[in-house]
Amino acid sequence: MPIGEATLKALEFHKILDRLADCAATSRGRAKALALLPATDFEQAQTRLLRTGEALAILRGALAPPFGGLSDIESAVKRAALEAALPAAELARVGNALCAMRRMKEFFAPLEETAPLLCAEAGGIVVLRQLEEELEKAISPDGELSDQASPELFRLRRQIRATQERVREELENLLRAEQNRRYFQDQLVTMRGGRYVIPVKQEYRRLMPGIVHDHSGSGATVFIEPLAAVELNNEVKKLRAEEQEETERILKLLSLRVGGAAGPLLENLAALTRLDLVFAKARLALLLKAVPPELSKDGRVDIVKGRHPLIRPEAVTPVDARAGGGTKTLVITGSNAGGKTVTLKIIGLFALMAQSGLFLPAGAGTRMPVFPSIYADIGDEQSIEQDLSTFSGQIKNIAGILEEADGGSLVLLDEICAGTDPREGAALAMAVLENLRDKGATTVLTTHYGELKVFAFHNAGMENASVEFDPVSLKPTYRLLMGTPGSSNALSIAARIGLAPKIIARAETFVGSAHKELQNLLAGLENERKEYERRNLELEGLRRDAATLWERAARRESEIAAKKRDIIDKCREQAAETLRQARLEAEEAIKAIKALYQETDGKARQTAIDKARRRLFDINLPEEDEPPAGRPLTAANVRPGQWVYVPSLRQKGIVLSAAGEDVTLRIGILRMSIAAKKCVQAEQGQSGAPPAAFFRQGGEEALAKAAAFKSEIDVRGKTVEEAILELDKYIDDAALANASQVRVIHGKGAGALRRGLDGYFGRHPLVRAHELAAPDAGGSGATILFL
């Protein structure tokens, strides 16, 4: 059965969902986040966590899924499926959504190995490219039907503009005529009721034949359509009517096309909504600095340094807690305001989050089972309307829990059976715990009853835990101590708050001997725990020392191995150079022998051969300087301006820029790109600012460009080829300036330039990712490049 609303409310799960919804990219994703419910099936919960892990890996790889342009088009698509004609603005939103769907599928295409589950989701997206292009051609970016929607619409609008121009010319000629100037209030052409008119002074209205369409507020001016313009205005009105008919026909046709694709459109929309929810979970994990929990099949709860996600991080004390498995019942005791209820809520909330596919703000090694049912009785359940006291309200809830709970349930009870006679309340609590244990339910409860501490100590499957209390400062530390029952410390807390010492002393005389013995037992256990912790710290110190020695030995071994490799590399280089020189000398000796072989004198020939042989044995090669040593270059430690050595070229160079795993170097007068891993950092003495030679070779110009670099470029009005030529140089300058992202303004228009550049951006080696700009930053008229 699904986990009840009362439990979700008691554990404040809705507040977690509010934070999750804030991480969604779309309105549909936000709604889906707010409606999220925990899974009660192990495989489903496991799959949810794996999907969240894949999304988190993508985000950590500095990639962002392209949700831009996706809006909730479900209502529009369903109306179109019913053959309703959609307005142009809604068709534009459908077109933008189609573009987002296509780009999302393209985004996941290369990620199949790293995110197989999400790629399977994205792989089901149906790309409706023809419909997308039809809408893009017919609807302008501002949501209006464009002239290119049909040849007939283009013809009508061109004819309307031409006829309107003729009307304006006719009226402007009247205005400019010398004999008419005194008739007009202002020499301008305006419109009234969709017809072109001119403003005539009231006293001259009879001298200007035509149709009166309006009067000014003062009555001093009348707006007249001269008879010479009536026929042309009628023509404009007729063309407008034809344009409206053609517009309605086109919108109807496009709406039918959308309605015909309603099935894949709605399925695509649902898939993108699910993906949005998964990435919202990943973003929340980043915000909470959360880790993936391990789902246990043995029913064991093991929380390592758990932090309540709704409490400010600086105010949180991490909690370690164990329950389930062999320990079916965990009894948490200790002082008031010590964190008992917070610990209870952490356990319950972590179960809900893990089963919802959310990572947990905890340490590595945290394990949570999948509970088919979770029950929580937390807080004051008093109901005036039902005439129930706090005790009665809780007992009513517990009765319902005992009726429904089974071996797979998690039961959380805050201050069990409080608000009544302590002895009867403790006895009732024992019976409840025994019943839940026998059913196999995992139960975590808080209490001040001393009898329950003893009950848990003597019963198998039950364990005590307590919130720590500092006897020196008389304040809680908010740490949970497993295996140790705690004291309420009521007298100590009352004394700290300010109750008179004589009242405290008198109260101590009323405390029974059995209670004092129990407190002494608890104090003894606490001392033993502290001794155990002290010894643990000593052992941890010894372990750290051993680890340090091991690391030092491993580092020394690595250094020796590196030196060994350097010596071998040097020997190989020297051997190669020696071989090269030997070959040159041998070639020269052979040439000399061939030249002298024609000597007729045998003695002279033998002398030449001996001389050549001596040259081969007397080769004296100049020793090359040892190549610079240094750490391998990586994307993490590369920086512009540093010296590096390229072993494969046996040359030093200066880093101009870095992009991903590649660097751009200047070697002498040459500029080249190479993988960072193929370079090493030069010696310390050669790092730092580039030398004067570098500036003479163009470095000064490069640095000057970097300083003057602008983070956006406008290529509107250019062809695709012209824009690419300009963008090639601009992206190089952006890389040199170490820019992480830039904006390319290409305009909206018919979209040809944007489509052409989209493929170019996808192929460019310096462009990591690209997406349409946000609506307030240009929308589909601009593209953001992530370098």
PDB file of C-alpha atoms in Angstrom, residues 316-435:
ATOM      1  CA  VAL A 316      23.518  20.661  11.967  1.00  0.00           C
ATOM      2  CA  THR A 317      25.373  18.077  14.047  1.00  0.00           C
ATOM      3  CA  PRO A 318      25.823  14.914  11.929  1.00  0.00           C
ATOM      4  CA  VAL A 319      24.126  11.819  13.318  1.00  0.00           C
ATOM      5  CA  ASP A 320      25.239   8.177  13.142  1.00  0.00           C
ATOM      6  CA  ALA A 321      22.316   5.789  13.638  1.00  0.00           C
ATOM      7  CA  ARG A 322      21.669   2.081  13.189  1.00  0.00           C
ATOM      8  CA  ALA A 323      18.427   0.124  13.216  1.00  0.00           C
ATOM      9  CA  GLY A 324      16.776  -2.814  11.524  1.00  0.00           C
ATOM     10  CA  GLY A 325      18.484  -6.096  10.730  1.00  0.00           C
ATOM     11  CA  GLY A 326      19.115  -7.864  14.046  1.00  0.00           C
ATOM     12  CA  THR A 327      18.025  -4.761  15.977  1.00  0.00           C
ATOM     13  CA  LYS A 328      14.353  -4.376  15.206  1.00  0.00           C
ATOM     14  CA  THR A 329      13.658  -1.796  17.950  1.00  0.00           C
ATOM     15  CA  LEU A 330      15.786   1.272  18.722  1.00  0.00           C
ATOM     16  CA  VAL A 331      14.927   3.152  21.943  1.00  0.00           C
ATOM     17  CA  ILE A 332      16.308   6.715  21.949  1.00  0.00           C
ATOM     18  CA  THR A 333      16.500   8.462  25.329  1.00  0.00           C
ATOM     19  CA  GLY A 334      18.213  11.521  26.718  1.00  0.00           C
ATOM     20  CA  SER A 335      17.671  15.108  27.720  1.00  0.00           C
ATOM     21  CA  ASN A 336      15.008  17.468  26.440  1.00  0.00           C
ATOM     22  CA  ALA A 337      15.992  19.535  23.373  1.00  0.00           C
ATOM     23  CA  GLY A 338      18.854  17.104  22.795  1.00  0.00           C
ATOM     24  CA  GLY A 339      17.918  16.062  19.262  1.00  0.00           C
ATOM     25  CA  LYS A 340      15.839  12.913  19.820  1.00  0.00           C
ATOM     26  CA  THR A 341      12.975  13.972  17.584  1.00  0.00           C
ATOM     27  CA  VAL A 342      15.360  15.309  14.909  1.00  0.00           C
ATOM     28  CA  THR A 343      17.091  11.918  14.823  1.00  0.00           C
ATOM     29  CA  LEU A 344      13.722  10.204  14.510  1.00  0.00           C
ATOM     30  CA  LYS A 345      12.794  12.470  11.583  1.00  0.00           C
ATOM     31  CA  ILE A 346      16.170  11.942   9.881  1.00  0.00           C
ATOM     32  CA  ILE A 347      15.615   8.183   9.831  1.00  0.00           C
ATOM     33  CA  GLY A 348      12.087   8.532   8.444  1.00  0.00           C
ATOM     34  CA  LEU A 349      12.932  11.293   5.974  1.00  0.00           C
ATOM     35  CA  PHE A 350      15.989   9.424   4.675  1.00  0.00           C
ATOM     36  CA  ALA A 351      13.769   6.391   3.997  1.00  0.00           C
ATOM     37  CA  LEU A 352      11.292   8.539   2.030  1.00  0.00           C
ATOM     38  CA  MET A 353      14.068  10.307   0.095  1.00  0.00           C
ATOM     39  CA  ALA A 354      15.964   7.132  -0.812  1.00  0.00           C
ATOM     40  CA  GLN A 355      12.781   5.459  -2.049  1.00  0.00           C
ATOM     41  CA  SER A 356      12.026   8.578  -4.134  1.00  0.00           C
ATOM     42  CA  GLY A 357      15.395   8.424  -5.897  1.00  0.00           C
ATOM     43  CA  LEU A 358      16.872  11.328  -3.895  1.00  0.00           C
ATOM     44  CA  PHE A 359      20.438  11.262  -2.641  1.00  0.00           C
ATOM     45  CA  LEU A 360      20.973  11.732   1.100  1.00  0.00           C
ATOM     46  CA  PRO A 361      22.936  14.466   2.944  1.00  0.00           C
ATOM     47  CA  ALA A 362      25.116  11.921   4.710  1.00  0.00           C
ATOM     48  CA  GLY A 363      28.488  10.212   4.563  1.00  0.00           C
ATOM     49  CA  ALA A 364      29.576   7.382   2.303  1.00  0.00           C
ATOM     50  CA  GLY A 365      28.437   3.968   3.487  1.00  0.00           C
ATOM     51  CA  THR A 366      24.910   5.056   4.390  1.00  0.00           C
ATOM     52  CA  ARG A 367      22.497   2.151   3.839  1.00  0.00           C
ATOM     53  CA  MET A 368      18.709   2.216   3.732  1.00  0.00           C
ATOM     54  CA  PRO A 369      16.196  -0.566   3.094  1.00  0.00           C
ATOM     55  CA  VAL A 370      13.060  -0.129   1.010  1.00  0.00           C
ATOM     56  CA  PHE A 371      10.064  -0.051   3.351  1.00  0.00           C
ATOM     57  CA  PRO A 372       6.725  -0.959   1.727  1.00  0.00           C
ATOM     58  CA  SER A 373       4.998   1.012   4.496  1.00  0.00           C
ATOM     59  CA  ILE A 374       6.144   3.768   6.875  1.00  0.00           C
ATOM     60  CA  TYR A 375       4.175   5.026   9.889  1.00  0.00           C
ATOM     61  CA  ALA A 376       5.038   8.071  11.980  1.00  0.00           C
ATOM     62  CA  ASP A 377       3.447   9.454  15.135  1.00  0.00           C
ATOM     63  CA  ILE A 378       5.356  12.660  15.800  1.00  0.00           C
ATOM     64  CA  GLY A 379       4.144  15.752  17.644  1.00  0.00           C
ATOM     65  CA  ASP A 380       0.998  16.706  19.528  1.00  0.00           C
ATOM     66  CA  GLU A 381      -2.010  14.818  18.185  1.00  0.00           C
ATOM     67  CA  GLN A 382      -4.509  16.419  20.589  1.00  0.00           C
ATOM     68  CA  SER A 383      -7.834  17.116  18.903  1.00  0.00           C
ATOM     69  CA  ILE A 384     -10.321  19.473  20.591  1.00  0.00           C
ATOM     70  CA  GLU A 385     -12.941  18.740  17.928  1.00  0.00           C
ATOM     71  CA  GLN A 386     -12.776  14.988  18.615  1.00  0.00           C
ATOM     72  CA  ASP A 387     -12.451  15.545  22.397  1.00  0.00           C
ATOM     73  CA  LEU A 388      -9.106  13.734  22.423  1.00  0.00           C
ATOM     74  CA  SER A 389      -6.184  14.531  24.723  1.00  0.00           C
ATOM     75  CA  THR A 390      -2.562  14.222  23.629  1.00  0.00           C
ATOM     76  CA  PHE A 391      -2.433  10.709  25.085  1.00  0.00           C
ATOM     77  CA  SER A 392      -5.759   9.690  23.562  1.00  0.00           C
ATOM     78  CA  GLY A 393      -4.774  11.026  20.127  1.00  0.00           C
ATOM     79  CA  GLN A 394      -1.500   9.122  20.185  1.00  0.00           C
ATOM     80  CA  ILE A 395      -3.126   5.871  21.328  1.00  0.00           C
ATOM     81  CA  LYS A 396      -5.649   6.185  18.511  1.00  0.00           C
ATOM     82  CA  ASN A 397      -2.800   6.521  16.002  1.00  0.00           C
ATOM     83  CA  ILE A 398      -0.850   3.633  17.573  1.00  0.00           C
ATOM     84  CA  ALA A 399      -3.929   1.416  17.410  1.00  0.00           C
ATOM     85  CA  GLY A 400      -4.181   2.064  13.673  1.00  0.00           C
ATOM     86  CA  ILE A 401      -0.451   1.392  13.223  1.00  0.00           C
ATOM     87  CA  LEU A 402      -0.613  -1.925  15.133  1.00  0.00           C
ATOM     88  CA  GLU A 403      -3.481  -3.006  12.923  1.00  0.00           C
ATOM     89  CA  GLU A 404      -1.653  -2.313   9.628  1.00  0.00           C
ATOM     90  CA  ALA A 405       2.088  -2.715  10.359  1.00  0.00           C
ATOM     91  CA  ASP A 406       3.905  -5.878   9.297  1.00  0.00           C
ATOM     92  CA  GLY A 407       7.432  -7.217   8.879  1.00  0.00           C
ATOM     93  CA  GLY A 408       8.296  -4.715   6.149  1.00  0.00           C
ATOM     94  CA  SER A 409       7.124  -1.624   8.019  1.00  0.00           C
ATOM     95  CA  LEU A 410       9.095   1.241   9.541  1.00  0.00           C
ATOM     96  CA  VAL A 411       7.361   2.646  12.639  1.00  0.00           C
ATOM     97  CA  LEU A 412       8.467   5.966  14.197  1.00  0.00           C
ATOM     98  CA  LEU A 413       7.003   6.902  17.598  1.00  0.00           C
ATOM     99  CA  ASP A 414       7.860  10.173  19.323  1.00  0.00           C
ATOM    100  CA  GLU A 415       7.480  10.191  23.163  1.00  0.00           C
ATOM    101  CA  ILE A 416       5.538   6.949  23.158  1.00  0.00           C
ATOM    102  CA  CYS A 417       2.569   6.748  25.538  1.00  0.00           C
ATOM    103  CA  ALA A 418       3.404  10.077  27.179  1.00  0.00           C
ATOM    104  CA  GLY A 419       0.847  12.303  28.881  1.00  0.00           C
ATOM    105  CA  THR A 420      -0.499   9.737  31.353  1.00  0.00           C
ATOM    106  CA  ASP A 421       0.540   7.923  34.560  1.00  0.00           C
ATOM    107  CA  PRO A 422       4.273   7.089  34.005  1.00  0.00           C
ATOM    108  CA  ARG A 423       4.022   3.505  35.238  1.00  0.00           C
ATOM    109  CA  GLU A 424       0.943   2.703  33.188  1.00  0.00           C
ATOM    110  CA  GLY A 425       2.333   4.568  30.186  1.00  0.00           C
ATOM    111  CA  ALA A 426       5.625   2.640  30.379  1.00  0.00           C
ATOM    112  CA  ALA A 427       3.805  -0.669  30.710  1.00  0.00           C
ATOM    113  CA  LEU A 428       1.617   0.132  27.720  1.00  0.00           C
ATOM    114  CA  ALA A 429       4.680   1.177  25.715  1.00  0.00           C
ATOM    115  CA  MET A 430       6.422  -2.135  26.495  1.00  0.00           C
ATOM    116  CA  ALA A 431       3.432  -4.072  25.222  1.00  0.00           C
ATOM    117  CA  VAL A 432       3.341  -1.985  22.006  1.00  0.00           C
ATOM    118  CA  LEU A 433       7.078  -2.482  21.364  1.00  0.00           C
ATOM    119  CA  GLU A 434       6.830  -6.205  22.009  1.00  0.00           C
ATOM    120  CA  ASN A 435       3.943  -6.506  19.548  1.00  0.00           C
TER     121      ASN A 435
END
